[in-house]
Amino acid sequence: MGFAFYAMSQMVLADASSLVFVSPVLTFFMGALFLHEKIDPISLISAITAFGGLICVVRPGFLFGYDHPTAASDGSWVAVCSALLGAFSQVFVFLTMRQLKGLNVFVIVHYFALASVILTMLWLALIQQSFYMPDTFLLWRAIIGTGIATFGGQMFLTRGFQLEKAGIAAVMRYLDVVFVFIWDSLILGEHINHWSIVGAVVILTCAVIIAVRKIQMTMKD
């Protein structure tokens, strides 16, 4: 997660997101290599197509051009490598959660939170060397709400990887991008680009195809 955050702080957000979100496609191959999970060709093609939909939504500058005010550069090689390391780190996490499918989901989430607290304290003490205490009700509400939502999201994400193959479960994370631009429009009033609509439709279609394929394979078994 730290690699991904660094890349997003140093690169155009769309470019960093595109690199980090190669992880679901990589998970298909890594799951087959390390967990010996069978790759369903239709699901794999859907995953790659969904990544194409992601590209339409985030519109990275190296493909669509840097024509907006925040796109000053495409990031350094350090940032690019950091984004790719973030993607591979996510793959490792996905495979690990899949391996721990027999463990109670709250145990996994507990140690995830514990590691986050310890590493954050070390970062504050050794690198940042400063701490900001929120001083408004709005900030506290946002922080507490983020914590609760993150806990719920991590719990369901972990459970999903315990129940489903790593590759298929990882592809469902592309729906994150769809919901982000939906919330941007409904809550923040952001303008929806036509490419975002195309990408969202592609991602949703691929997600439905994978879900239907899973149902068909389950019925055969």
PDB file of C-alpha atoms in Angstrom:
ATOM      1  CA  MET A   1       0.000   0.000   0.000  1.00  0.00           C
ATOM      2  CA  GLY A   2       2.878   2.347   0.799  1.00  0.00           C
ATOM      3  CA  PHE A   3       4.379   1.864  -2.680  1.00  0.00           C
ATOM      4  CA  ALA A   4       1.030   2.731  -4.269  1.00  0.00           C
ATOM      5  CA  PHE A   5       0.564   5.840  -2.107  1.00  0.00           C
ATOM      6  CA  TYR A   6       4.072   7.068  -2.957  1.00  0.00           C
ATOM      7  CA  ALA A   7       3.471   6.569  -6.679  1.00  0.00           C
ATOM      8  CA  MET A   8       0.170   8.447  -6.497  1.00  0.00           C
ATOM      9  CA  SER A   9       1.874  11.332  -4.692  1.00  0.00           C
ATOM     10  CA  GLN A  10       4.618  11.601  -7.334  1.00  0.00           C
ATOM     11  CA  MET A  11       2.711  10.812 -10.536  1.00  0.00           C
ATOM     12  CA  VAL A  12      -0.483  11.869 -12.219  1.00  0.00           C
ATOM     13  CA  LEU A  13      -3.176   9.959 -10.326  1.00  0.00           C
ATOM     14  CA  ALA A  14      -4.597   8.303 -13.450  1.00  0.00           C
ATOM     15  CA  ASP A  15      -1.175   7.026 -14.538  1.00  0.00           C
ATOM     16  CA  ALA A  16      -0.367   5.642 -11.097  1.00  0.00           C
ATOM     17  CA  SER A  17      -3.785   3.980 -10.843  1.00  0.00           C
ATOM     18  CA  SER A  18      -3.322   2.317 -14.229  1.00  0.00           C
ATOM     19  CA  LEU A  19      -0.013   0.780 -13.144  1.00  0.00           C
ATOM     20  CA  VAL A  20      -1.211  -0.304  -9.696  1.00  0.00           C
ATOM     21  CA  PHE A  21      -4.372  -1.876 -11.080  1.00  0.00           C
ATOM     22  CA  VAL A  22      -2.515  -4.364 -13.266  1.00  0.00           C
ATOM     23  CA  SER A  23      -2.524  -6.485 -10.093  1.00  0.00           C
ATOM     24  CA  PRO A  24      -5.835  -8.316 -10.797  1.00  0.00           C
ATOM     25  CA  VAL A  25      -4.581  -9.566 -14.171  1.00  0.00           C
ATOM     26  CA  LEU A  26      -1.236 -10.550 -12.623  1.00  0.00           C
ATOM     27  CA  THR A  27      -3.126 -12.406  -9.895  1.00  0.00           C
ATOM     28  CA  PHE A  28      -4.609 -14.776 -12.483  1.00  0.00           C
ATOM     29  CA  PHE A  29      -1.136 -15.920 -13.525  1.00  0.00           C
ATOM     30  CA  MET A  30       0.383 -15.902 -10.044  1.00  0.00           C
ATOM     31  CA  GLY A  31      -2.570 -17.861  -8.702  1.00  0.00           C
ATOM     32  CA  ALA A  32      -2.001 -20.507 -11.356  1.00  0.00           C
ATOM     33  CA  LEU A  33       1.754 -20.536 -10.717  1.00  0.00           C
ATOM     34  CA  PHE A  34       1.822 -20.654  -6.918  1.00  0.00           C
ATOM     35  CA  LEU A  35      -1.640 -21.907  -5.894  1.00  0.00           C
ATOM     36  CA  HIS A  36      -2.169 -24.180  -8.921  1.00  0.00           C
ATOM     37  CA  GLU A  37      -5.552 -22.597  -9.617  1.00  0.00           C
ATOM     38  CA  LYS A  38      -6.978 -23.433 -13.028  1.00  0.00           C
ATOM     39  CA  ILE A  39      -7.275 -20.437 -15.359  1.00  0.00           C
ATOM     40  CA  ASP A  40     -10.634 -20.195 -17.080  1.00  0.00           C
ATOM     41  CA  PRO A  41      -9.943 -18.614 -20.518  1.00  0.00           C
ATOM     42  CA  ILE A  42     -13.226 -16.685 -20.577  1.00  0.00           C
ATOM     43  CA  SER A  43     -12.603 -15.229 -17.121  1.00  0.00           C
ATOM     44  CA  LEU A  44      -9.030 -14.281 -18.067  1.00  0.00           C
ATOM     45  CA  ILE A  45     -10.172 -12.538 -21.260  1.00  0.00           C
ATOM     46  CA  SER A  46     -12.836 -10.733 -19.229  1.00  0.00           C
ATOM     47  CA  ALA A  47     -10.175  -9.622 -16.737  1.00  0.00           C
ATOM     48  CA  ILE A  48      -7.952  -8.203 -19.482  1.00  0.00           C
ATOM     49  CA  THR A  49     -10.959  -6.495 -21.096  1.00  0.00           C
ATOM     50  CA  ALA A  50     -11.940  -5.047 -17.715  1.00  0.00           C
ATOM     51  CA  PHE A  51      -8.445  -3.566 -17.450  1.00  0.00           C
ATOM     52  CA  GLY A  52      -9.131  -1.895 -20.785  1.00  0.00           C
ATOM     53  CA  GLY A  53     -12.300  -0.479 -19.246  1.00  0.00           C
ATOM     54  CA  LEU A  54     -10.225   0.800 -16.338  1.00  0.00           C
ATOM     55  CA  ILE A  55      -7.961   2.629 -18.796  1.00  0.00           C
ATOM     56  CA  CYS A  56     -11.035   4.359 -20.249  1.00  0.00           C
ATOM     57  CA  VAL A  57     -12.146   5.498 -16.791  1.00  0.00           C
ATOM     58  CA  VAL A  58      -8.815   6.806 -15.453  1.00  0.00           C
ATOM     59  CA  ARG A  59      -7.534   7.992 -18.865  1.00  0.00           C
ATOM     60  CA  PRO A  60      -3.769   7.920 -18.180  1.00  0.00           C
ATOM     61  CA  GLY A  61      -1.826  10.767 -19.700  1.00  0.00           C
ATOM     62  CA  PHE A  62       0.632   8.536 -21.545  1.00  0.00           C
ATOM     63  CA  LEU A  63      -2.298   7.378 -23.716  1.00  0.00           C
ATOM     64  CA  PHE A  64      -4.809  10.252 -23.647  1.00  0.00           C
ATOM     65  CA  GLY A  65      -2.394  13.181 -23.362  1.00  0.00           C
ATOM     66  CA  TYR A  66      -1.680  15.570 -20.499  1.00  0.00           C
ATOM     67  CA  ASP A  67      -4.280  18.220 -21.247  1.00  0.00           C
ATOM     68  CA  HIS A  68      -5.537  18.909 -17.721  1.00  0.00           C
ATOM     69  CA  PRO A  69      -3.967  21.189 -15.068  1.00  0.00           C
ATOM     70  CA  THR A  70      -2.789  18.444 -12.709  1.00  0.00           C
ATOM     71  CA  ALA A  71      -0.934  16.527 -15.414  1.00  0.00           C
ATOM     72  CA  ALA A  72       2.405  18.298 -15.164  1.00  0.00           C
ATOM     73  CA  SER A  73       4.444  15.165 -15.819  1.00  0.00           C
ATOM     74  CA  ASP A  74       4.186  11.432 -16.078  1.00  0.00           C
ATOM     75  CA  GLY A  75       6.312  10.801 -12.966  1.00  0.00           C
ATOM     76  CA  SER A  76       9.887   9.674 -12.456  1.00  0.00           C
ATOM     77  CA  TRP A  77      11.146   6.148 -12.978  1.00  0.00           C
ATOM     78  CA  VAL A  78      11.276   5.803  -9.196  1.00  0.00           C
ATOM     79  CA  ALA A  79       7.554   6.541  -9.006  1.00  0.00           C
ATOM     80  CA  VAL A  80       6.817   4.158 -11.880  1.00  0.00           C
ATOM     81  CA  CYS A  81       8.792   1.374 -10.207  1.00  0.00           C
ATOM     82  CA  SER A  82       7.032   2.154  -6.939  1.00  0.00           C
ATOM     83  CA  ALA A  83       3.645   1.757  -8.636  1.00  0.00           C
ATOM     84  CA  LEU A  84       4.689  -1.595 -10.103  1.00  0.00           C
ATOM     85  CA  LEU A  85       6.010  -2.721  -6.709  1.00  0.00           C
ATOM     86  CA  GLY A  86       2.648  -1.715  -5.283  1.00  0.00           C
ATOM     87  CA  ALA A  87       0.920  -3.907  -7.864  1.00  0.00           C
ATOM     88  CA  PHE A  88       3.112  -6.909  -7.059  1.00  0.00           C
ATOM     89  CA  SER A  89       2.620  -6.296  -3.338  1.00  0.00           C
ATOM     90  CA  GLN A  90      -1.137  -6.427  -3.859  1.00  0.00           C
ATOM     91  CA  VAL A  91      -0.765  -9.706  -5.729  1.00  0.00           C
ATOM     92  CA  PHE A  92       1.194 -11.122  -2.779  1.00  0.00           C
ATOM     93  CA  VAL A  93      -1.537  -9.991  -0.377  1.00  0.00           C
ATOM     94  CA  PHE A  94      -4.273 -11.504  -2.556  1.00  0.00           C
ATOM     95  CA  LEU A  95      -2.490 -14.854  -2.750  1.00  0.00           C
ATOM     96  CA  THR A  96      -1.806 -14.831   0.985  1.00  0.00           C
ATOM     97  CA  MET A  97      -5.461 -14.201   1.815  1.00  0.00           C
ATOM     98  CA  ARG A  98      -6.408 -17.039  -0.507  1.00  0.00           C
ATOM     99  CA  GLN A  99      -3.948 -19.346   1.263  1.00  0.00           C
ATOM    100  CA  LEU A 100      -5.457 -18.419   4.642  1.00  0.00           C
ATOM    101  CA  LYS A 101      -8.989 -19.372   3.602  1.00  0.00           C
ATOM    102  CA  GLY A 102      -9.350 -21.669   6.619  1.00  0.00           C
ATOM    103  CA  LEU A 103      -8.555 -18.875   9.086  1.00  0.00           C
ATOM    104  CA  ASN A 104     -11.214 -16.686  10.691  1.00  0.00           C
ATOM    105  CA  VAL A 105     -11.542 -13.462   8.723  1.00  0.00           C
ATOM    106  CA  PHE A 106     -11.353 -11.305  11.857  1.00  0.00           C
ATOM    107  CA  VAL A 107      -7.965 -12.780  12.751  1.00  0.00           C
ATOM    108  CA  ILE A 108      -6.545 -11.672   9.394  1.00  0.00           C
ATOM    109  CA  VAL A 109      -8.084  -8.203   9.676  1.00  0.00           C
ATOM    110  CA  HIS A 110      -6.782  -7.900  13.254  1.00  0.00           C
ATOM    111  CA  TYR A 111      -3.172  -8.533  12.241  1.00  0.00           C
ATOM    112  CA  PHE A 112      -3.545  -6.249   9.229  1.00  0.00           C
ATOM    113  CA  ALA A 113      -4.649  -3.434  11.554  1.00  0.00           C
ATOM    114  CA  LEU A 114      -1.926  -4.260  14.090  1.00  0.00           C
ATOM    115  CA  ALA A 115       0.802  -4.145  11.440  1.00  0.00           C
ATOM    116  CA  SER A 116      -0.601  -0.846  10.125  1.00  0.00           C
ATOM    117  CA  VAL A 117      -0.481   0.739  13.587  1.00  0.00           C
ATOM    118  CA  ILE A 118       3.086  -0.423  14.270  1.00  0.00           C
ATOM    119  CA  LEU A 119       4.428   0.672  10.871  1.00  0.00           C
ATOM    120  CA  THR A 120       2.610   4.013  11.114  1.00  0.00           C
ATOM    121  CA  MET A 121       4.109   4.710  14.543  1.00  0.00           C
ATOM    122  CA  LEU A 122       7.581   3.865  13.226  1.00  0.00           C
ATOM    123  CA  TRP A 123       7.059   6.162  10.238  1.00  0.00           C
ATOM    124  CA  LEU A 124       5.948   9.025  12.489  1.00  0.00           C
ATOM    125  CA  ALA A 125       8.849   8.514  14.900  1.00  0.00           C
ATOM    126  CA  LEU A 126      11.685   7.967  12.430  1.00  0.00           C
ATOM    127  CA  ILE A 127      10.766   9.762   9.211  1.00  0.00           C
ATOM    128  CA  GLN A 128       7.936  12.268   9.511  1.00  0.00           C
ATOM    129  CA  GLN A 129       8.808  13.205  13.119  1.00  0.00           C
ATOM    130  CA  SER A 130       5.619  15.198  13.550  1.00  0.00           C
ATOM    131  CA  PHE A 131       1.995  14.487  14.372  1.00  0.00           C
ATOM    132  CA  TYR A 132      -1.120  16.454  13.501  1.00  0.00           C
ATOM    133  CA  MET A 133      -4.108  16.174  15.825  1.00  0.00           C
ATOM    134  CA  PRO A 134      -7.459  16.844  14.083  1.00  0.00           C
ATOM    135  CA  ASP A 135      -9.095  19.864  15.688  1.00  0.00           C
ATOM    136  CA  THR A 136     -12.533  20.000  14.079  1.00  0.00           C
ATOM    137  CA  PHE A 137     -15.607  17.825  14.319  1.00  0.00           C
ATOM    138  CA  LEU A 138     -15.703  17.476  10.530  1.00  0.00           C
ATOM    139  CA  LEU A 139     -12.200  15.997  10.447  1.00  0.00           C
ATOM    140  CA  TRP A 140     -12.933  13.596  13.299  1.00  0.00           C
ATOM    141  CA  ARG A 141     -16.136  12.506  11.600  1.00  0.00           C
ATOM    142  CA  ALA A 142     -14.269  11.898   8.346  1.00  0.00           C
ATOM    143  CA  ILE A 143     -11.482   9.960  10.091  1.00  0.00           C
ATOM    144  CA  ILE A 144     -13.860   7.776  12.104  1.00  0.00           C
ATOM    145  CA  GLY A 145     -16.066   7.185   9.067  1.00  0.00           C
ATOM    146  CA  THR A 146     -13.037   6.242   6.982  1.00  0.00           C
ATOM    147  CA  GLY A 147     -11.871   3.819   9.662  1.00  0.00           C
ATOM    148  CA  ILE A 148     -15.255   2.106   9.902  1.00  0.00           C
ATOM    149  CA  ALA A 149     -15.623   1.889   6.121  1.00  0.00           C
ATOM    150  CA  THR A 150     -12.065   0.577   5.739  1.00  0.00           C
ATOM    151  CA  PHE A 151     -12.650  -2.090   8.369  1.00  0.00           C
ATOM    152  CA  GLY A 152     -15.811  -3.265   6.625  1.00  0.00           C
ATOM    153  CA  GLY A 153     -14.164  -3.174   3.213  1.00  0.00           C
ATOM    154  CA  GLN A 154     -11.138  -5.131   4.392  1.00  0.00           C
ATOM    155  CA  MET A 155     -13.353  -7.709   6.088  1.00  0.00           C
ATOM    156  CA  PHE A 156     -15.473  -8.355   2.993  1.00  0.00           C
ATOM    157  CA  LEU A 157     -12.415  -8.263   0.708  1.00  0.00           C
ATOM    158  CA  THR A 158     -10.654 -10.864   2.843  1.00  0.00           C
ATOM    159  CA  ARG A 159     -13.729 -13.070   2.956  1.00  0.00           C
ATOM    160  CA  GLY A 160     -14.123 -12.798  -0.804  1.00  0.00           C
ATOM    161  CA  PHE A 161     -10.598 -14.084  -1.400  1.00  0.00           C
ATOM    162  CA  GLN A 162     -11.229 -16.940   1.014  1.00  0.00           C
ATOM    163  CA  LEU A 163     -14.300 -18.049  -0.938  1.00  0.00           C
ATOM    164  CA  GLU A 164     -13.212 -17.454  -4.539  1.00  0.00           C
ATOM    165  CA  LYS A 165     -10.150 -18.016  -6.711  1.00  0.00           C
ATOM    166  CA  ALA A 166      -7.575 -15.276  -6.335  1.00  0.00           C
ATOM    167  CA  GLY A 167      -7.755 -14.113  -9.954  1.00  0.00           C
ATOM    168  CA  ILE A 168     -11.533 -13.835 -10.120  1.00  0.00           C
ATOM    169  CA  ALA A 169     -11.789 -12.137  -6.730  1.00  0.00           C
ATOM    170  CA  ALA A 170      -9.073  -9.643  -7.674  1.00  0.00           C
ATOM    171  CA  VAL A 171     -10.843  -8.621 -10.893  1.00  0.00           C
ATOM    172  CA  MET A 172     -13.888  -7.555  -8.877  1.00  0.00           C
ATOM    173  CA  ARG A 173     -11.690  -4.790  -7.455  1.00  0.00           C
ATOM    174  CA  TYR A 174     -12.015  -3.009 -10.799  1.00  0.00           C
ATOM    175  CA  LEU A 175     -15.498  -2.108  -9.582  1.00  0.00           C
ATOM    176  CA  ASP A 176     -13.718   0.235  -7.133  1.00  0.00           C
ATOM    177  CA  VAL A 177     -12.984   2.578 -10.012  1.00  0.00           C
ATOM    178  CA  VAL A 178     -16.590   2.494 -11.227  1.00  0.00           C
ATOM    179  CA  PHE A 179     -17.954   3.398  -7.800  1.00  0.00           C
ATOM    180  CA  VAL A 180     -15.364   6.159  -7.365  1.00  0.00           C
ATOM    181  CA  PHE A 181     -16.519   8.071 -10.418  1.00  0.00           C
ATOM    182  CA  ILE A 182     -20.191   7.419  -9.517  1.00  0.00           C
ATOM    183  CA  TRP A 183     -19.650   8.893  -6.026  1.00  0.00           C
ATOM    184  CA  ASP A 184     -17.672  11.760  -7.585  1.00  0.00           C
ATOM    185  CA  SER A 185     -20.697  12.607  -9.692  1.00  0.00           C
ATOM    186  CA  LEU A 186     -23.439  12.113  -7.093  1.00  0.00           C
ATOM    187  CA  ILE A 187     -21.682  13.513  -4.015  1.00  0.00           C
ATOM    188  CA  LEU A 188     -19.023  15.918  -5.294  1.00  0.00           C
ATOM    189  CA  GLY A 189     -20.836  17.005  -8.444  1.00  0.00           C
ATOM    190  CA  GLU A 190     -17.928  16.139 -10.739  1.00  0.00           C
ATOM    191  CA  HIS A 191     -18.520  16.060 -14.489  1.00  0.00           C
ATOM    192  CA  ILE A 192     -18.616  12.532 -15.960  1.00  0.00           C
ATOM    193  CA  ASN A 193     -16.510  12.125 -19.082  1.00  0.00           C
ATOM    194  CA  HIS A 194     -17.954   9.941 -21.851  1.00  0.00           C
ATOM    195  CA  TRP A 195     -14.856   7.735 -21.644  1.00  0.00           C
ATOM    196  CA  SER A 196     -15.678   7.063 -17.999  1.00  0.00           C
ATOM    197  CA  ILE A 197     -19.142   5.862 -18.962  1.00  0.00           C
ATOM    198  CA  VAL A 198     -17.690   3.573 -21.642  1.00  0.00           C
ATOM    199  CA  GLY A 199     -15.131   2.186 -19.203  1.00  0.00           C
ATOM    200  CA  ALA A 200     -17.728   1.641 -16.475  1.00  0.00           C
ATOM    201  CA  VAL A 201     -19.987  -0.273 -18.852  1.00  0.00           C
ATOM    202  CA  VAL A 202     -17.053  -2.448 -19.964  1.00  0.00           C
ATOM    203  CA  ILE A 203     -16.016  -3.211 -16.373  1.00  0.00           C
ATOM    204  CA  LEU A 204     -19.570  -3.992 -15.254  1.00  0.00           C
ATOM    205  CA  THR A 205     -20.138  -6.204 -18.293  1.00  0.00           C
ATOM    206  CA  CYS A 206     -16.954  -8.154 -17.616  1.00  0.00           C
ATOM    207  CA  ALA A 207     -17.880  -8.531 -13.945  1.00  0.00           C
ATOM    208  CA  VAL A 208     -21.281  -9.932 -14.925  1.00  0.00           C
ATOM    209  CA  ILE A 209     -19.667 -12.332 -17.419  1.00  0.00           C
ATOM    210  CA  ILE A 210     -17.280 -13.618 -14.751  1.00  0.00           C
ATOM    211  CA  ALA A 211     -20.126 -14.007 -12.246  1.00  0.00           C
ATOM    212  CA  VAL A 212     -22.328 -15.877 -14.737  1.00  0.00           C
ATOM    213  CA  ARG A 213     -19.374 -18.050 -15.742  1.00  0.00           C
ATOM    214  CA  LYS A 214     -18.788 -18.888 -12.091  1.00  0.00           C
ATOM    215  CA  ILE A 215     -22.443 -19.876 -11.632  1.00  0.00           C
ATOM    216  CA  GLN A 216     -22.313 -22.095 -14.723  1.00  0.00           C
ATOM    217  CA  MET A 217     -19.153 -23.850 -13.548  1.00  0.00           C
ATOM    218  CA  THR A 218     -20.631 -24.345 -10.067  1.00  0.00           C
ATOM    219  CA  MET A 219     -23.786 -25.909 -11.513  1.00  0.00           C
ATOM    220  CA  LYS A 220     -21.680 -28.295 -13.620  1.00  0.00           C
ATOM    221  CA  ASP A 221     -19.767 -29.422 -10.536  1.00  0.00           C
TER     222      ASP A 221
END
